[in-house]
XYZ file of C-alpha atoms in Angstrom:
329
model
C 0.000 0.000 0.000
C 1.152 3.536 -0.715
C 2.143 5.354 2.455
C 1.662 8.860 1.035
C -2.134 8.998 0.887
C -3.325 12.453 1.887
C -7.003 13.166 2.519
C -8.629 15.816 0.361
C -10.601 16.923 3.399
C -9.994 16.495 7.123
C -11.941 17.813 10.104
C -11.851 17.056 13.830
C -14.951 17.520 15.972
C -15.710 17.527 19.671
C -18.735 15.227 19.831
C -20.630 17.185 22.491
C -20.184 20.466 20.615
C -21.032 18.797 17.323
C -24.363 17.428 18.612
C -25.151 20.706 20.348
C -24.449 22.953 17.374
C -25.655 20.625 14.629
C -28.258 18.241 16.049
C -29.364 15.399 13.775
C -32.431 16.187 11.691
C -34.945 13.359 12.044
C -37.584 13.554 9.333
C -39.557 10.536 10.500
C -41.039 9.847 13.956
C -39.546 6.345 14.254
C -36.021 7.722 13.845
C -36.753 10.472 16.375
C -38.126 7.863 18.779
C -34.856 5.910 18.622
C -32.857 9.082 19.285
C -35.121 9.979 22.205
C -34.466 6.568 23.765
C -30.724 7.233 23.555
C -30.915 10.775 24.914
C -33.192 9.775 27.788
C -30.670 7.109 28.792
C -27.417 9.017 28.324
C -28.307 12.676 28.010
C -25.009 13.648 26.392
C -22.266 12.775 23.964
C -18.505 12.661 24.384
C -15.212 12.111 22.640
C -13.394 13.370 19.583
C -14.419 12.433 16.044
C -11.828 12.374 13.258
C -13.369 12.816 9.810
C -11.502 12.504 6.499
C -12.463 12.240 2.826
C -10.074 10.535 0.416
C -9.445 10.704 -3.312
C -9.409 7.514 -5.368
C -6.078 5.690 -5.392
C -4.911 3.189 -8.001
C -4.267 -0.214 -6.419
C -0.845 -1.867 -6.698
C -0.382 -3.894 -9.903
C 0.493 -7.110 -8.087
C -0.331 -8.894 -4.855
C 2.624 -8.824 -2.487
C 0.960 -10.106 0.693
C -2.050 -12.088 1.858
C -4.261 -10.919 4.667
C -6.654 -13.028 6.691
C -10.375 -13.349 6.065
C -13.027 -14.735 8.385
C -16.603 -15.380 7.288
C -19.254 -14.867 9.945
C -22.856 -16.028 9.678
C -24.969 -13.190 10.981
C -25.218 -9.421 10.915
C -22.644 -6.825 11.873
C -21.161 -7.057 15.329
C -18.972 -4.262 16.608
C -15.680 -5.448 18.047
C -14.300 -4.058 21.282
C -12.381 -0.861 20.606
C -10.072 -0.756 23.617
C -7.223 -2.669 21.960
C -4.741 -0.162 20.541
C -2.949 -2.926 18.645
C -6.015 -4.346 16.835
C -8.154 -1.598 15.337
C -11.519 -2.392 13.755
C -13.365 -0.504 11.016
C -16.936 -1.083 9.849
C -17.987 -0.390 6.278
C -20.919 1.934 5.726
C -22.704 0.799 2.550
C -22.868 4.385 1.421
C -24.836 6.323 -1.122
C -22.678 8.686 -3.204
C -24.129 11.370 -0.918
C -22.835 10.692 2.590
C -25.530 9.509 5.075
C -28.101 10.999 2.696
C -31.154 9.164 4.090
C -30.133 8.961 7.760
C -33.160 10.931 8.978
C -35.709 9.426 6.602
C -38.144 6.531 7.009
C -35.642 4.157 5.337
C -33.743 1.631 7.458
C -31.186 -0.316 5.420
C -27.552 -0.878 6.437
C -26.464 2.743 6.023
C -29.416 4.113 7.994
C -29.150 1.501 10.769
C -25.539 2.478 11.328
C -26.413 6.185 11.423
C -29.261 5.586 13.893
C -26.950 3.595 16.176
C -24.265 6.309 15.903
C -26.302 9.565 16.118
C -23.228 11.771 15.728
C -22.991 10.649 12.089
C -26.110 12.672 11.318
C -24.659 15.672 13.126
C -21.432 15.248 11.180
C -23.329 15.514 7.907
C -25.240 18.574 9.117
C -21.974 20.250 10.138
C -20.340 19.576 6.780
C -23.380 20.932 4.925
C -23.473 24.033 7.141
C -19.798 24.686 6.365
C -20.368 24.308 2.625
C -18.017 21.312 2.433
C -18.431 18.424 -0.034
C -20.320 15.403 1.281
C -19.743 12.966 -1.579
C -18.375 9.431 -1.270
C -18.210 9.299 -5.074
C -18.175 12.093 -7.635
C -20.773 12.493 -10.381
C -18.169 11.117 -12.768
C -17.910 7.945 -10.689
C -14.566 8.629 -9.012
C -14.408 7.160 -5.523
C -14.009 9.573 -2.595
C -14.620 7.332 0.449
C -14.950 8.778 3.932
C -13.436 7.630 7.233
C -14.950 8.560 10.607
C -12.862 7.484 13.592
C -13.914 7.581 17.241
C -17.699 7.908 16.935
C -19.879 6.696 19.807
C -22.332 3.841 19.215
C -25.231 4.532 21.551
C -27.588 1.673 20.760
C -28.080 -1.605 18.950
C -31.182 -1.965 16.756
C -32.525 -5.452 16.104
C -34.240 -5.427 12.691
C -34.477 -9.223 12.282
C -37.828 -11.062 12.273
C -38.842 -11.932 15.843
C -42.315 -13.515 15.729
C -42.152 -14.388 19.403
C -41.656 -10.691 20.220
C -44.383 -9.290 18.013
C -42.144 -8.500 15.033
C -42.898 -11.353 12.596
C -41.380 -9.596 9.572
C -38.732 -7.622 11.400
C -38.020 -3.921 11.021
C -35.492 -3.867 8.191
C -35.812 -1.504 5.243
C -39.252 -0.097 4.518
C -40.810 -2.017 7.427
C -39.152 0.236 9.997
C -41.402 3.219 9.229
C -44.506 1.403 10.496
C -42.990 0.150 13.757
C -45.059 0.768 16.871
C -43.686 2.444 19.971
C -43.627 -0.901 21.769
C -41.817 -2.610 18.885
C -39.177 0.127 18.879
C -38.710 -0.037 22.621
C -38.259 -3.794 22.388
C -35.919 -3.673 19.363
C -33.604 -0.885 20.551
C -31.008 -1.808 23.163
C -29.320 1.286 24.600
C -25.600 0.728 25.196
C -24.438 1.910 28.603
C -21.797 3.136 28.345
C -21.620 3.777 24.597
C -18.956 1.927 22.663
C -16.597 3.505 20.129
C -16.632 2.683 16.411
C -14.593 3.512 13.346
C -16.606 3.854 10.132
C -15.469 3.772 6.506
C -18.137 4.865 4.020
C -17.807 3.676 0.423
C -20.327 3.759 -2.401
C -20.980 0.693 -4.546
C -21.603 1.182 -8.280
C -25.143 2.144 -9.231
C -27.424 -0.704 -10.344
C -27.030 -2.042 -13.841
C -28.093 -5.128 -15.787
C -26.561 -7.910 -17.818
C -22.913 -8.832 -17.477
C -20.458 -6.817 -15.451
C -18.142 -4.797 -17.663
C -14.415 -4.468 -17.153
C -14.945 -0.824 -16.157
C -17.513 -1.762 -13.500
C -15.248 -4.430 -12.026
C -12.285 -2.043 -11.955
C -14.426 0.657 -10.332
C -15.359 -1.674 -7.468
C -11.700 -2.501 -6.802
C -10.643 1.154 -7.004
C -13.336 2.088 -4.490
C -12.793 -0.726 -2.001
C -9.001 -0.524 -2.186
C -9.030 3.244 -1.550
C -11.424 2.859 1.386
C -9.526 -0.022 2.970
C -6.151 1.688 2.460
C -7.520 4.884 4.008
C -8.725 2.928 7.038
C -5.284 1.367 7.413
C -3.572 4.729 7.153
C -5.897 6.223 9.777
C -5.153 3.265 12.046
C -1.437 4.002 11.767
C -1.928 7.742 12.302
C -4.103 7.340 15.380
C -2.672 4.160 16.936
C 0.850 3.747 15.548
C 2.392 1.700 12.768
C 2.370 -1.510 14.799
C -1.437 -1.574 15.043
C -3.269 -4.017 12.778
C -6.407 -3.120 10.810
C -9.484 -5.291 10.433
C -12.278 -4.144 8.135
C -15.772 -5.514 8.736
C -17.900 -5.717 5.598
C -20.494 -7.918 3.957
C -22.605 -8.126 0.821
C -21.886 -4.486 0.002
C -23.908 -3.166 -2.928
C -25.963 -6.367 -3.181
C -29.239 -5.263 -1.591
C -30.994 -2.246 -3.048
C -28.373 -2.035 -5.801
C -28.714 -5.681 -6.868
C -24.994 -6.437 -7.081
C -23.670 -9.946 -7.669
C -22.843 -11.319 -4.216
C -20.094 -13.707 -5.306
C -18.285 -11.162 -7.479
C -18.569 -8.350 -4.941
C -17.135 -10.654 -2.270
C -14.176 -11.643 -4.466
C -13.416 -8.003 -5.266
C -13.463 -7.043 -1.582
C -11.131 -9.949 -0.775
C -8.732 -8.707 -3.433
C -8.976 -5.113 -2.209
C -8.282 -6.144 1.379
C -5.165 -8.030 0.315
C -3.955 -5.091 -1.779
C -4.474 -2.696 1.143
C -2.941 -5.190 3.630
C -5.943 -5.243 5.960
C -7.722 -8.231 7.457
C -11.333 -8.745 6.397
C -14.195 -9.905 8.607
C -17.070 -10.732 6.265
C -20.593 -10.770 7.724
C -22.641 -13.023 5.454
C -26.033 -12.636 7.206
C -27.557 -16.093 6.682
C -26.818 -19.628 5.500
C -27.187 -18.721 1.832
C -24.918 -15.695 2.226
C -22.323 -17.759 4.079
C -22.308 -20.355 1.305
C -21.805 -17.698 -1.372
C -19.026 -16.002 0.621
C -17.250 -19.330 1.142
C -17.498 -20.122 -2.573
C -16.121 -16.678 -3.368
C -13.176 -17.136 -0.991
C -12.304 -20.514 -2.508
C -12.502 -19.180 -6.048
C -10.417 -16.146 -5.143
C -7.726 -18.396 -3.685
C -7.710 -20.398 -6.912
C -7.383 -17.244 -9.004
C -4.469 -15.776 -7.082
C -2.700 -19.133 -7.104
C -2.506 -18.793 -10.886
C -1.434 -15.150 -11.044
C -0.440 -12.336 -8.700
C -1.186 -9.784 -11.424
C -4.237 -7.673 -10.618
C -4.907 -6.950 -14.303
C -4.861 -10.647 -15.208
C -7.113 -11.531 -12.282
C -9.661 -8.861 -13.231
C -9.628 -10.000 -16.861
C -10.351 -13.530 -15.710
C -13.264 -12.347 -13.593
C -14.716 -10.387 -16.500
C -14.467 -13.430 -18.756
C -16.440 -15.508 -16.238
C -19.525 -13.472 -17.082
C -20.882 -12.411 -13.691
C -24.338 -10.857 -14.024
C -26.160 -8.188 -12.084
C -29.052 -9.287 -9.881
C -32.178 -7.441 -8.812
C -32.774 -4.908 -6.087
C -34.259 -6.232 -2.847
C -36.482 -3.150 -2.721
C -35.041 -1.688 0.468
Protein backbone atom coordinates (compact mmCIF):
# COMPACT_ATOMS: atom_id res chain seq x y z
CA UNK A 1 0.00 0.00 0.00
CA UNK A 2 1.15 3.54 -0.72
CA UNK A 3 2.14 5.35 2.45
CA UNK A 4 1.66 8.86 1.03
CA UNK A 5 -2.13 9.00 0.89
CA UNK A 6 -3.32 12.45 1.89
CA UNK A 7 -7.00 13.17 2.52
CA UNK A 8 -8.63 15.82 0.36
CA UNK A 9 -10.60 16.92 3.40
CA UNK A 10 -9.99 16.49 7.12
CA UNK A 11 -11.94 17.81 10.10
CA UNK A 12 -11.85 17.06 13.83
CA UNK A 13 -14.95 17.52 15.97
CA UNK A 14 -15.71 17.53 19.67
CA UNK A 15 -18.74 15.23 19.83
CA UNK A 16 -20.63 17.18 22.49
CA UNK A 17 -20.18 20.47 20.62
CA UNK A 18 -21.03 18.80 17.32
CA UNK A 19 -24.36 17.43 18.61
CA UNK A 20 -25.15 20.71 20.35
CA UNK A 21 -24.45 22.95 17.37
CA UNK A 22 -25.66 20.62 14.63
CA UNK A 23 -28.26 18.24 16.05
CA UNK A 24 -29.36 15.40 13.78
CA UNK A 25 -32.43 16.19 11.69
CA UNK A 26 -34.95 13.36 12.04
CA UNK A 27 -37.58 13.55 9.33
CA UNK A 28 -39.56 10.54 10.50
CA UNK A 29 -41.04 9.85 13.96
CA UNK A 30 -39.55 6.34 14.25
CA UNK A 31 -36.02 7.72 13.85
CA UNK A 32 -36.75 10.47 16.38
CA UNK A 33 -38.13 7.86 18.78
CA UNK A 34 -34.86 5.91 18.62
CA UNK A 35 -32.86 9.08 19.28
CA UNK A 36 -35.12 9.98 22.21
CA UNK A 37 -34.47 6.57 23.76
CA UNK A 38 -30.72 7.23 23.56
CA UNK A 39 -30.91 10.78 24.91
CA UNK A 40 -33.19 9.77 27.79
CA UNK A 41 -30.67 7.11 28.79
CA UNK A 42 -27.42 9.02 28.32
CA UNK A 43 -28.31 12.68 28.01
CA UNK A 44 -25.01 13.65 26.39
CA UNK A 45 -22.27 12.78 23.96
CA UNK A 46 -18.50 12.66 24.38
CA UNK A 47 -15.21 12.11 22.64
CA UNK A 48 -13.39 13.37 19.58
CA UNK A 49 -14.42 12.43 16.04
CA UNK A 50 -11.83 12.37 13.26
CA UNK A 51 -13.37 12.82 9.81
CA UNK A 52 -11.50 12.50 6.50
CA UNK A 53 -12.46 12.24 2.83
CA UNK A 54 -10.07 10.53 0.42
CA UNK A 55 -9.44 10.70 -3.31
CA UNK A 56 -9.41 7.51 -5.37
CA UNK A 57 -6.08 5.69 -5.39
CA UNK A 58 -4.91 3.19 -8.00
CA UNK A 59 -4.27 -0.21 -6.42
CA UNK A 60 -0.84 -1.87 -6.70
CA UNK A 61 -0.38 -3.89 -9.90
CA UNK A 62 0.49 -7.11 -8.09
CA UNK A 63 -0.33 -8.89 -4.85
CA UNK A 64 2.62 -8.82 -2.49
CA UNK A 65 0.96 -10.11 0.69
CA UNK A 66 -2.05 -12.09 1.86
CA UNK A 67 -4.26 -10.92 4.67
CA UNK A 68 -6.65 -13.03 6.69
CA UNK A 69 -10.37 -13.35 6.07
CA UNK A 70 -13.03 -14.74 8.39
CA UNK A 71 -16.60 -15.38 7.29
CA UNK A 72 -19.25 -14.87 9.94
CA UNK A 73 -22.86 -16.03 9.68
CA UNK A 74 -24.97 -13.19 10.98
CA UNK A 75 -25.22 -9.42 10.91
CA UNK A 76 -22.64 -6.83 11.87
CA UNK A 77 -21.16 -7.06 15.33
CA UNK A 78 -18.97 -4.26 16.61
CA UNK A 79 -15.68 -5.45 18.05
CA UNK A 80 -14.30 -4.06 21.28
CA UNK A 81 -12.38 -0.86 20.61
CA UNK A 82 -10.07 -0.76 23.62
CA UNK A 83 -7.22 -2.67 21.96
CA UNK A 84 -4.74 -0.16 20.54
CA UNK A 85 -2.95 -2.93 18.65
CA UNK A 86 -6.02 -4.35 16.83
CA UNK A 87 -8.15 -1.60 15.34
CA UNK A 88 -11.52 -2.39 13.75
CA UNK A 89 -13.37 -0.50 11.02
CA UNK A 90 -16.94 -1.08 9.85
CA UNK A 91 -17.99 -0.39 6.28
CA UNK A 92 -20.92 1.93 5.73
CA UNK A 93 -22.70 0.80 2.55
CA UNK A 94 -22.87 4.38 1.42
CA UNK A 95 -24.84 6.32 -1.12
CA UNK A 96 -22.68 8.69 -3.20
CA UNK A 97 -24.13 11.37 -0.92
CA UNK A 98 -22.83 10.69 2.59
CA UNK A 99 -25.53 9.51 5.07
CA UNK A 100 -28.10 11.00 2.70
CA UNK A 101 -31.15 9.16 4.09
CA UNK A 102 -30.13 8.96 7.76
CA UNK A 103 -33.16 10.93 8.98
CA UNK A 104 -35.71 9.43 6.60
CA UNK A 105 -38.14 6.53 7.01
CA UNK A 106 -35.64 4.16 5.34
CA UNK A 107 -33.74 1.63 7.46
CA UNK A 108 -31.19 -0.32 5.42
CA UNK A 109 -27.55 -0.88 6.44
CA UNK A 110 -26.46 2.74 6.02
CA UNK A 111 -29.42 4.11 7.99
CA UNK A 112 -29.15 1.50 10.77
CA UNK A 113 -25.54 2.48 11.33
CA UNK A 114 -26.41 6.19 11.42
CA UNK A 115 -29.26 5.59 13.89
CA UNK A 116 -26.95 3.59 16.18
CA UNK A 117 -24.26 6.31 15.90
CA UNK A 118 -26.30 9.56 16.12
CA UNK A 119 -23.23 11.77 15.73
CA UNK A 120 -22.99 10.65 12.09
CA UNK A 121 -26.11 12.67 11.32
CA UNK A 122 -24.66 15.67 13.13
CA UNK A 123 -21.43 15.25 11.18
CA UNK A 124 -23.33 15.51 7.91
CA UNK A 125 -25.24 18.57 9.12
CA UNK A 126 -21.97 20.25 10.14
CA UNK A 127 -20.34 19.58 6.78
CA UNK A 128 -23.38 20.93 4.92
CA UNK A 129 -23.47 24.03 7.14
CA UNK A 130 -19.80 24.69 6.36
CA UNK A 131 -20.37 24.31 2.63
CA UNK A 132 -18.02 21.31 2.43
CA UNK A 133 -18.43 18.42 -0.03
CA UNK A 134 -20.32 15.40 1.28
CA UNK A 135 -19.74 12.97 -1.58
CA UNK A 136 -18.37 9.43 -1.27
CA UNK A 137 -18.21 9.30 -5.07
CA UNK A 138 -18.17 12.09 -7.63
CA UNK A 139 -20.77 12.49 -10.38
CA UNK A 140 -18.17 11.12 -12.77
CA UNK A 141 -17.91 7.94 -10.69
CA UNK A 142 -14.57 8.63 -9.01
CA UNK A 143 -14.41 7.16 -5.52
CA UNK A 144 -14.01 9.57 -2.59
CA UNK A 145 -14.62 7.33 0.45
CA UNK A 146 -14.95 8.78 3.93
CA UNK A 147 -13.44 7.63 7.23
CA UNK A 148 -14.95 8.56 10.61
CA UNK A 149 -12.86 7.48 13.59
CA UNK A 150 -13.91 7.58 17.24
CA UNK A 151 -17.70 7.91 16.93
CA UNK A 152 -19.88 6.70 19.81
CA UNK A 153 -22.33 3.84 19.21
CA UNK A 154 -25.23 4.53 21.55
CA UNK A 155 -27.59 1.67 20.76
CA UNK A 156 -28.08 -1.60 18.95
CA UNK A 157 -31.18 -1.96 16.76
CA UNK A 158 -32.53 -5.45 16.10
CA UNK A 159 -34.24 -5.43 12.69
CA UNK A 160 -34.48 -9.22 12.28
CA UNK A 161 -37.83 -11.06 12.27
CA UNK A 162 -38.84 -11.93 15.84
CA UNK A 163 -42.31 -13.51 15.73
CA UNK A 164 -42.15 -14.39 19.40
CA UNK A 165 -41.66 -10.69 20.22
CA UNK A 166 -44.38 -9.29 18.01
CA UNK A 167 -42.14 -8.50 15.03
CA UNK A 168 -42.90 -11.35 12.60
CA UNK A 169 -41.38 -9.60 9.57
CA UNK A 170 -38.73 -7.62 11.40
CA UNK A 171 -38.02 -3.92 11.02
CA UNK A 172 -35.49 -3.87 8.19
CA UNK A 173 -35.81 -1.50 5.24
CA UNK A 174 -39.25 -0.10 4.52
CA UNK A 175 -40.81 -2.02 7.43
CA UNK A 176 -39.15 0.24 10.00
CA UNK A 177 -41.40 3.22 9.23
CA UNK A 178 -44.51 1.40 10.50
CA UNK A 179 -42.99 0.15 13.76
CA UNK A 180 -45.06 0.77 16.87
CA UNK A 181 -43.69 2.44 19.97
CA UNK A 182 -43.63 -0.90 21.77
CA UNK A 183 -41.82 -2.61 18.89
CA UNK A 184 -39.18 0.13 18.88
CA UNK A 185 -38.71 -0.04 22.62
CA UNK A 186 -38.26 -3.79 22.39
CA UNK A 187 -35.92 -3.67 19.36
CA UNK A 188 -33.60 -0.88 20.55
CA UNK A 189 -31.01 -1.81 23.16
CA UNK A 190 -29.32 1.29 24.60
CA UNK A 191 -25.60 0.73 25.20
CA UNK A 192 -24.44 1.91 28.60
CA UNK A 193 -21.80 3.14 28.35
CA UNK A 194 -21.62 3.78 24.60
CA UNK A 195 -18.96 1.93 22.66
CA UNK A 196 -16.60 3.50 20.13
CA UNK A 197 -16.63 2.68 16.41
CA UNK A 198 -14.59 3.51 13.35
CA UNK A 199 -16.61 3.85 10.13
CA UNK A 200 -15.47 3.77 6.51
CA UNK A 201 -18.14 4.87 4.02
CA UNK A 202 -17.81 3.68 0.42
CA UNK A 203 -20.33 3.76 -2.40
CA UNK A 204 -20.98 0.69 -4.55
CA UNK A 205 -21.60 1.18 -8.28
CA UNK A 206 -25.14 2.14 -9.23
CA UNK A 207 -27.42 -0.70 -10.34
CA UNK A 208 -27.03 -2.04 -13.84
CA UNK A 209 -28.09 -5.13 -15.79
CA UNK A 210 -26.56 -7.91 -17.82
CA UNK A 211 -22.91 -8.83 -17.48
CA UNK A 212 -20.46 -6.82 -15.45
CA UNK A 213 -18.14 -4.80 -17.66
CA UNK A 214 -14.42 -4.47 -17.15
CA UNK A 215 -14.95 -0.82 -16.16
CA UNK A 216 -17.51 -1.76 -13.50
CA UNK A 217 -15.25 -4.43 -12.03
CA UNK A 218 -12.29 -2.04 -11.96
CA UNK A 219 -14.43 0.66 -10.33
CA UNK A 220 -15.36 -1.67 -7.47
CA UNK A 221 -11.70 -2.50 -6.80
CA UNK A 222 -10.64 1.15 -7.00
CA UNK A 223 -13.34 2.09 -4.49
CA UNK A 224 -12.79 -0.73 -2.00
CA UNK A 225 -9.00 -0.52 -2.19
CA UNK A 226 -9.03 3.24 -1.55
CA UNK A 227 -11.42 2.86 1.39
CA UNK A 228 -9.53 -0.02 2.97
CA UNK A 229 -6.15 1.69 2.46
CA UNK A 230 -7.52 4.88 4.01
CA UNK A 231 -8.73 2.93 7.04
CA UNK A 232 -5.28 1.37 7.41
CA UNK A 233 -3.57 4.73 7.15
CA UNK A 234 -5.90 6.22 9.78
CA UNK A 235 -5.15 3.27 12.05
CA UNK A 236 -1.44 4.00 11.77
CA UNK A 237 -1.93 7.74 12.30
CA UNK A 238 -4.10 7.34 15.38
CA UNK A 239 -2.67 4.16 16.94
CA UNK A 240 0.85 3.75 15.55
CA UNK A 241 2.39 1.70 12.77
CA UNK A 242 2.37 -1.51 14.80
CA UNK A 243 -1.44 -1.57 15.04
CA UNK A 244 -3.27 -4.02 12.78
CA UNK A 245 -6.41 -3.12 10.81
CA UNK A 246 -9.48 -5.29 10.43
CA UNK A 247 -12.28 -4.14 8.14
CA UNK A 248 -15.77 -5.51 8.74
CA UNK A 249 -17.90 -5.72 5.60
CA UNK A 250 -20.49 -7.92 3.96
CA UNK A 251 -22.60 -8.13 0.82
CA UNK A 252 -21.89 -4.49 0.00
CA UNK A 253 -23.91 -3.17 -2.93
CA UNK A 254 -25.96 -6.37 -3.18
CA UNK A 255 -29.24 -5.26 -1.59
CA UNK A 256 -30.99 -2.25 -3.05
CA UNK A 257 -28.37 -2.04 -5.80
CA UNK A 258 -28.71 -5.68 -6.87
CA UNK A 259 -24.99 -6.44 -7.08
CA UNK A 260 -23.67 -9.95 -7.67
CA UNK A 261 -22.84 -11.32 -4.22
CA UNK A 262 -20.09 -13.71 -5.31
CA UNK A 263 -18.29 -11.16 -7.48
CA UNK A 264 -18.57 -8.35 -4.94
CA UNK A 265 -17.14 -10.65 -2.27
CA UNK A 266 -14.18 -11.64 -4.47
CA UNK A 267 -13.42 -8.00 -5.27
CA UNK A 268 -13.46 -7.04 -1.58
CA UNK A 269 -11.13 -9.95 -0.77
CA UNK A 270 -8.73 -8.71 -3.43
CA UNK A 271 -8.98 -5.11 -2.21
CA UNK A 272 -8.28 -6.14 1.38
CA UNK A 273 -5.17 -8.03 0.31
CA UNK A 274 -3.96 -5.09 -1.78
CA UNK A 275 -4.47 -2.70 1.14
CA UNK A 276 -2.94 -5.19 3.63
CA UNK A 277 -5.94 -5.24 5.96
CA UNK A 278 -7.72 -8.23 7.46
CA UNK A 279 -11.33 -8.75 6.40
CA UNK A 280 -14.19 -9.91 8.61
CA UNK A 281 -17.07 -10.73 6.26
CA UNK A 282 -20.59 -10.77 7.72
CA UNK A 283 -22.64 -13.02 5.45
CA UNK A 284 -26.03 -12.64 7.21
CA UNK A 285 -27.56 -16.09 6.68
CA UNK A 286 -26.82 -19.63 5.50
CA UNK A 287 -27.19 -18.72 1.83
CA UNK A 288 -24.92 -15.70 2.23
CA UNK A 289 -22.32 -17.76 4.08
CA UNK A 290 -22.31 -20.36 1.30
CA UNK A 291 -21.80 -17.70 -1.37
CA UNK A 292 -19.03 -16.00 0.62
CA UNK A 293 -17.25 -19.33 1.14
CA UNK A 294 -17.50 -20.12 -2.57
CA UNK A 295 -16.12 -16.68 -3.37
CA UNK A 296 -13.18 -17.14 -0.99
CA UNK A 297 -12.30 -20.51 -2.51
CA UNK A 298 -12.50 -19.18 -6.05
CA UNK A 299 -10.42 -16.15 -5.14
CA UNK A 300 -7.73 -18.40 -3.69
CA UNK A 301 -7.71 -20.40 -6.91
CA UNK A 302 -7.38 -17.24 -9.00
CA UNK A 303 -4.47 -15.78 -7.08
CA UNK A 304 -2.70 -19.13 -7.10
CA UNK A 305 -2.51 -18.79 -10.89
CA UNK A 306 -1.43 -15.15 -11.04
CA UNK A 307 -0.44 -12.34 -8.70
CA UNK A 308 -1.19 -9.78 -11.42
CA UNK A 309 -4.24 -7.67 -10.62
CA UNK A 310 -4.91 -6.95 -14.30
CA UNK A 311 -4.86 -10.65 -15.21
CA UNK A 312 -7.11 -11.53 -12.28
CA UNK A 313 -9.66 -8.86 -13.23
CA UNK A 314 -9.63 -10.00 -16.86
CA UNK A 315 -10.35 -13.53 -15.71
CA UNK A 316 -13.26 -12.35 -13.59
CA UNK A 317 -14.72 -10.39 -16.50
CA UNK A 318 -14.47 -13.43 -18.76
CA UNK A 319 -16.44 -15.51 -16.24
CA UNK A 320 -19.52 -13.47 -17.08
CA UNK A 321 -20.88 -12.41 -13.69
CA UNK A 322 -24.34 -10.86 -14.02
CA UNK A 323 -26.16 -8.19 -12.08
CA UNK A 324 -29.05 -9.29 -9.88
CA UNK A 325 -32.18 -7.44 -8.81
CA UNK A 326 -32.77 -4.91 -6.09
CA UNK A 327 -34.26 -6.23 -2.85
CA UNK A 328 -36.48 -3.15 -2.72
CA UNK A 329 -35.04 -1.69 0.47
